[in-house]
Short mmCIF file of C-alpha atoms in Angstrom, two decimals:
data_model
loop_
_atom_site.label_atom_id
_atom_site.label_comp_id
_atom_site.label_asym_id
_atom_site.label_seq_id
_atom_site.Cartn_x
_atom_site.Cartn_y
_atom_site.Cartn_z
CA UNK X 1444 -25.44 -33.56 -6.12
CA UNK X 1445 -22.36 -31.41 -5.63
CA UNK X 1446 -23.21 -28.92 -2.82
CA UNK X 1447 -20.30 -26.60 -3.65
CA UNK X 1448 -21.00 -23.84 -6.17
CA UNK X 1449 -17.37 -24.00 -7.33
CA UNK X 1450 -14.16 -25.61 -6.10
CA UNK X 1451 -10.53 -25.30 -7.10
CA UNK X 1452 -6.98 -26.39 -6.44
CA UNK X 1453 -4.74 -23.34 -6.21
CA UNK X 1454 -1.07 -22.67 -5.41
CA UNK X 1455 0.09 -20.18 -2.80
CA UNK X 1456 3.52 -18.85 -3.75
CA UNK X 1457 3.68 -15.23 -2.59
CA UNK X 1458 4.83 -13.85 -5.94
CA UNK X 1459 1.56 -14.94 -7.52
CA UNK X 1460 -0.04 -11.93 -5.82
CA UNK X 1461 0.36 -9.08 -8.36
CA UNK X 1462 1.37 -6.62 -5.66
CA UNK X 1463 4.28 -8.90 -4.69
CA UNK X 1464 5.48 -10.01 -8.12
CA UNK X 1465 8.60 -7.90 -7.99
CA UNK X 1466 10.99 -7.29 -10.87
CA UNK X 1467 10.28 -10.60 -12.64
CA UNK X 1468 6.52 -10.71 -13.23
CA UNK X 1469 7.03 -13.30 -15.95
CA UNK X 1470 8.26 -15.86 -13.41
CA UNK X 1471 4.76 -16.91 -12.33
CA UNK X 1472 2.81 -15.21 -15.11
CA UNK X 1473 1.00 -18.34 -16.32
CA UNK X 1474 -0.13 -19.23 -12.82
CA UNK X 1475 -1.14 -15.65 -12.06
CA UNK X 1476 -3.23 -15.50 -15.23
CA UNK X 1477 -5.02 -18.73 -14.32
CA UNK X 1478 -5.61 -17.57 -10.75
CA UNK X 1479 -7.49 -14.63 -12.24
CA UNK X 1480 -9.53 -17.13 -14.26
CA UNK X 1481 -10.28 -19.26 -11.18
CA UNK X 1482 -11.27 -16.16 -9.25
CA UNK X 1483 -13.60 -15.16 -12.07
CA UNK X 1484 -15.26 -18.57 -12.06
CA UNK X 1485 -15.69 -18.39 -8.30
CA UNK X 1486 -17.20 -14.91 -8.56
CA UNK X 1487 -19.58 -16.11 -11.28
CA UNK X 1488 -20.75 -18.86 -8.89
CA UNK X 1489 -21.77 -16.17 -6.34
CA UNK X 1490 -20.76 -17.91 -3.10
CA UNK X 1491 -22.01 -16.70 0.27
CA UNK X 1492 -18.87 -18.09 1.94
CA UNK X 1493 -15.58 -19.77 1.10
CA UNK X 1494 -13.92 -22.73 2.82
CA UNK X 1495 -10.14 -22.58 2.42
CA UNK X 1496 -7.98 -25.63 3.15
CA UNK X 1497 -4.40 -24.59 3.95
CA UNK X 1498 -1.29 -26.44 5.12
CA UNK X 1499 0.17 -23.33 6.75
CA UNK X 1500 -2.48 -22.26 9.26
CA UNK X 1501 -2.67 -22.89 13.01
CA UNK X 1502 -2.14 -26.62 13.50
CA UNK X 1503 -3.51 -28.83 16.25
CA UNK X 1504 -1.53 -32.05 16.45
CA UNK X 1505 -3.79 -34.98 15.67
CA UNK X 1506 -6.87 -32.85 14.86
CA UNK X 1507 -8.21 -30.61 12.12
CA UNK X 1508 -8.37 -26.95 13.18
CA UNK X 1509 -11.36 -24.87 12.09
CA UNK X 1510 -11.34 -21.08 12.49
CA UNK X 1511 -14.08 -19.67 14.72
CA UNK X 1512 -12.90 -16.11 15.37
CA UNK X 1513 -14.84 -13.01 14.36
CA UNK X 1514 -12.23 -12.10 11.78
CA UNK X 1515 -8.78 -12.89 10.43
CA UNK X 1516 -5.90 -10.62 9.45
CA UNK X 1517 -2.73 -11.30 7.50
CA UNK X 1518 0.38 -9.54 6.24
CA UNK X 1519 2.94 -10.62 3.64
CA UNK X 1520 6.21 -9.01 2.62
CA UNK X 1521 8.04 -10.17 -0.50
CA UNK X 1522 10.22 -8.52 -3.15
CA UNK X 1523 10.36 -5.37 -0.99
CA UNK X 1524 6.59 -4.96 -1.23
CA UNK X 1525 3.79 -5.42 1.30
CA UNK X 1526 0.32 -6.94 1.08
CA UNK X 1527 -2.31 -7.18 3.81
CA UNK X 1528 -5.78 -8.68 4.07
CA UNK X 1529 -8.68 -8.88 6.52
CA UNK X 1530 -11.58 -11.34 6.29
CA UNK X 1531 -14.74 -11.94 8.26
CA UNK X 1532 -15.24 -15.54 9.42
CA UNK X 1533 -18.48 -17.42 8.78
CA UNK X 1534 -18.76 -18.65 12.36
CA UNK X 1535 -22.12 -20.30 11.79
CA UNK X 1536 -20.66 -22.48 9.05
CA UNK X 1537 -17.50 -23.17 11.09
CA UNK X 1538 -19.55 -24.47 14.03
CA UNK X 1539 -21.71 -26.56 11.73
CA UNK X 1540 -18.64 -28.18 10.18
CA UNK X 1541 -17.22 -28.92 13.61
CA UNK X 1542 -20.46 -30.50 14.82
CA UNK X 1543 -20.69 -32.66 11.72
CA UNK X 1544 -17.07 -33.77 12.04
CA UNK X 1545 -17.75 -34.78 15.65
CA UNK X 1546 -20.87 -36.68 14.62
CA UNK X 1547 -18.85 -38.54 11.98
CA UNK X 1548 -16.02 -39.38 14.39
CA UNK X 1549 -13.50 -37.08 12.67
CA UNK X 1550 -11.10 -35.39 15.15
CA UNK X 1551 -11.56 -31.62 14.75
CA UNK X 1552 -11.75 -28.51 16.92
CA UNK X 1553 -12.68 -24.88 16.40
CA UNK X 1554 -10.06 -22.30 17.33
CA UNK X 1555 -10.26 -18.67 18.41
CA UNK X 1556 -7.94 -16.03 19.86
CA UNK X 1557 -8.19 -13.02 22.13
CA UNK X 1558 -11.87 -12.85 23.04
CA UNK X 1559 -14.89 -15.04 22.41
CA UNK X 1560 -16.41 -12.43 20.12
CA UNK X 1561 -15.98 -8.86 18.93
CA UNK X 1562 -13.12 -7.06 17.14
CA UNK X 1563 -10.33 -8.51 19.29
CA UNK X 1564 -11.39 -12.06 18.33
CA UNK X 1565 -8.90 -12.37 15.48
CA UNK X 1566 -6.73 -15.16 14.09
CA UNK X 1567 -3.83 -14.80 11.62
CA UNK X 1568 -4.30 -15.36 7.90
CA UNK X 1569 -1.41 -17.42 6.51
CA UNK X 1570 -0.05 -17.16 2.97
CA UNK X 1571 -1.78 -20.40 2.02
CA UNK X 1572 -5.05 -18.52 2.49
CA UNK X 1573 -4.07 -15.01 1.45
CA UNK X 1574 -2.67 -15.91 -1.97
CA UNK X 1575 -5.79 -17.62 -3.35
CA UNK X 1576 -8.16 -15.18 -1.61
CA UNK X 1577 -6.42 -12.27 -3.36
CA UNK X 1578 -8.19 -13.46 -6.52
CA UNK X 1579 -11.53 -14.50 -5.01
CA UNK X 1580 -14.77 -12.65 -4.18
CA UNK X 1581 -14.80 -10.80 -0.86
CA UNK X 1582 -17.07 -13.00 1.25
CA UNK X 1583 -16.74 -14.56 4.73
CA UNK X 1584 -14.40 -17.52 5.09
CA UNK X 1585 -13.79 -20.64 7.12
CA UNK X 1586 -10.14 -21.72 7.20
CA UNK X 1587 -9.30 -25.36 7.91
CA UNK X 1588 -5.78 -26.67 8.56
CA UNK X 1589 -5.08 -30.43 8.53
CA UNK X 1590 -2.65 -32.31 10.74
CA UNK X 1591 -0.17 -34.65 9.09
CA UNK X 1592 -0.34 -36.90 12.12
CA UNK X 1593 -3.73 -37.99 10.83
CA UNK X 1594 -4.30 -40.65 8.17
CA UNK X 1595 -5.18 -39.96 4.57
CA UNK X 1596 -8.52 -41.67 5.29
CA UNK X 1597 -9.18 -39.08 8.01
CA UNK X 1598 -8.72 -36.33 5.43
CA UNK X 1599 -11.18 -37.93 3.03
CA UNK X 1600 -13.63 -38.35 5.90
CA UNK X 1601 -13.33 -34.68 6.83
CA UNK X 1602 -14.22 -33.88 3.24
CA UNK X 1603 -17.35 -35.99 3.57
CA UNK X 1604 -18.24 -34.10 6.76
CA UNK X 1605 -17.73 -30.79 4.92
CA UNK X 1606 -20.11 -31.97 2.23
CA UNK X 1607 -22.83 -32.78 4.78
CA UNK X 1608 -22.34 -29.53 6.68
CA UNK X 1609 -22.50 -27.39 3.54
CA UNK X 1610 -25.65 -29.19 2.41
CA UNK X 1611 -27.26 -28.59 5.81
CA UNK X 1612 -26.26 -24.92 5.83
CA UNK X 1613 -28.32 -24.06 2.77
CA UNK X 1614 -25.60 -21.58 1.83
CA UNK X 1615 -23.80 -21.15 -1.46
CA UNK X 1616 -20.28 -22.25 -0.55
CA UNK X 1617 -17.06 -22.35 -2.56
CA UNK X 1618 -14.17 -24.68 -1.69
CA UNK X 1619 -10.47 -23.89 -2.16
CA UNK X 1620 -7.73 -26.49 -1.68
CA UNK X 1621 -4.58 -24.36 -1.35
CA UNK X 1622 -1.69 -26.58 -2.45
CA UNK X 1623 1.89 -26.26 -3.57
CA UNK X 1624 3.51 -29.42 -4.83
CA UNK X 1625 7.03 -30.83 -4.80
CA UNK X 1626 9.50 -28.44 -3.14
CA UNK X 1627 12.74 -30.08 -4.28
CA UNK X 1628 13.08 -28.86 -7.87
CA UNK X 1629 16.08 -26.58 -7.36
CA UNK X 1630 19.42 -27.28 -5.70
CA UNK X 1631 19.55 -23.64 -4.60
CA UNK X 1632 16.12 -23.82 -2.96
CA UNK X 1633 15.63 -24.27 0.79
CA UNK X 1634 15.00 -28.03 0.43
CA UNK X 1635 17.66 -28.79 -2.17
CA UNK X 1636 17.20 -30.92 -5.28
CA UNK X 1637 15.74 -34.40 -5.52
CA UNK X 1638 14.76 -36.13 -8.79
CA UNK X 1639 11.63 -37.35 -7.01
CA UNK X 1640 10.23 -33.82 -7.31
CA UNK X 1641 9.76 -33.97 -11.06
CA UNK X 1642 8.35 -37.49 -10.95
CA UNK X 1643 5.97 -36.63 -8.13
CA UNK X 1644 4.61 -33.55 -9.89
CA UNK X 1645 4.18 -35.43 -13.17
CA UNK X 1646 2.17 -38.11 -11.41
CA UNK X 1647 0.14 -35.51 -9.53
CA UNK X 1648 -0.74 -33.67 -12.75
CA UNK X 1649 -1.92 -36.97 -14.22
CA UNK X 1650 -4.10 -37.75 -11.21
CA UNK X 1651 -5.73 -34.32 -11.26
CA UNK X 1652 -6.30 -34.41 -15.01
CA UNK X 1653 -7.85 -37.88 -14.80
CA UNK X 1654 -9.92 -36.98 -11.71
CA UNK X 1655 -8.29 -39.73 -9.63
CA UNK X 1656 -7.55 -37.57 -6.60
CA UNK X 1657 -8.07 -40.44 -4.15
CA UNK X 1658 -5.01 -42.21 -5.57
CA UNK X 1659 -2.80 -39.60 -3.92
CA UNK X 1660 -3.35 -41.63 -0.76
CA UNK X 1661 -1.32 -44.40 -2.41
CA UNK X 1662 1.91 -42.38 -2.63
CA UNK X 1663 4.63 -44.04 -0.55
CA UNK X 1664 5.94 -42.21 2.50
CA UNK X 1665 9.56 -42.13 1.30
CA UNK X 1666 8.46 -40.75 -2.09
CA UNK X 1667 6.50 -37.98 -0.36
CA UNK X 1668 9.42 -37.16 1.92
CA UNK X 1669 11.84 -36.94 -1.01
CA UNK X 1670 9.59 -34.72 -3.14
CA UNK X 1671 8.28 -32.59 -0.22
CA UNK X 1672 4.81 -31.59 -1.43
CA UNK X 1673 2.29 -29.82 0.77
CA UNK X 1674 -0.80 -30.42 -1.37
CA UNK X 1675 -1.83 -34.05 -0.82
CA UNK X 1676 -3.72 -33.46 2.42
CA UNK X 1677 -5.92 -30.60 1.22
CA UNK X 1678 -6.60 -32.38 -2.08
CA UNK X 1679 -7.80 -35.51 -0.28
CA UNK X 1680 -10.23 -33.36 1.73
CA UNK X 1681 -11.55 -31.98 -1.57
CA UNK X 1682 -11.83 -35.54 -2.89
CA UNK X 1683 -13.98 -36.50 0.08
CA UNK X 1684 -16.13 -33.41 -0.31
CA UNK X 1685 -16.76 -33.90 -4.03
CA UNK X 1686 -16.74 -37.58 -5.07
CA UNK X 1687 -15.40 -38.79 -8.41
CA UNK X 1688 -18.74 -38.91 -10.22
CA UNK X 1689 -19.46 -35.25 -9.37
CA UNK X 1690 -16.03 -33.77 -10.10
CA UNK X 1691 -15.97 -31.89 -13.39
CA UNK X 1692 -12.33 -30.92 -13.59
CA UNK X 1693 -10.87 -28.21 -15.79
CA UNK X 1694 -7.10 -28.44 -15.52
CA UNK X 1695 -5.53 -25.09 -16.32
CA UNK X 1696 -1.79 -25.20 -15.73
CA UNK X 1697 1.31 -26.58 -14.10
CA UNK X 1698 4.66 -24.85 -13.76
CA UNK X 1699 7.69 -24.94 -11.48
CA UNK X 1700 9.44 -21.61 -12.11
CA UNK X 1701 11.35 -21.77 -8.82
CA UNK X 1702 11.87 -24.65 -6.39
CA UNK X 1703 8.23 -25.74 -5.98
CA UNK X 1704 5.41 -26.85 -8.28
CA UNK X 1705 2.26 -24.78 -8.96
CA UNK X 1706 -1.06 -26.21 -10.20
CA UNK X 1707 -4.33 -24.47 -11.09
CA UNK X 1708 -7.48 -26.55 -11.58
CA UNK X 1709 -11.19 -25.81 -11.29
CA UNK X 1710 -14.20 -27.98 -10.43
CA UNK X 1711 -17.53 -26.72 -11.74
CA UNK X 1712 -20.76 -27.64 -10.00
#
């Protein structure tokens, strides 16, 4: 039985946040609309806590990092506008995930900053967390950042550990895999243009629509490097957490209005 009340794959481009959309709100309008839908589904599921998987958080080389501070704060500036956020951390759930990962032989560590507890115990919120959470219910979070030094199998195994920990917790938990896809769609973008970007995103859309998330582990290293996605790792964690037979996918949208691909998909319990 799926222990997560709702799960989703979300993008994290800053302009998706309505407060940061700037003078061209139409540029990510489809994605923004579907983020509102995903946030509504998550709210309807009434989670006690949210686990957010992000590629842009504090990394520990060769280990998964799991937030265990009292709170997290973040600030974004884009299109001459500002957006800030503060979240409480579900430390009980974070510690439970870490213990389960250790029991399963998955390299992971909790992280903190400042003081062991209290208001100064605060870690940064990255944009990979802030963008999806802008649309989600205001509940405590646990943020997990993978390390690309680890194998795809390690990521699936962490997902399995998440599943066990959430089941043991007895809490209503939502899961968010924060993912942008190929980053080489535009010659004027920071990573330039590569035809692999379009092919990679087309194949990724097909795998998500057909529920074959595990097959992302079969992408060749040179193909990944050419396309420059940052979503495979978080998606494989989700795949481990919710196996094929329990994933009820509702694919909402794909677009690449700038240099990187954006996908919205939900997984109902």
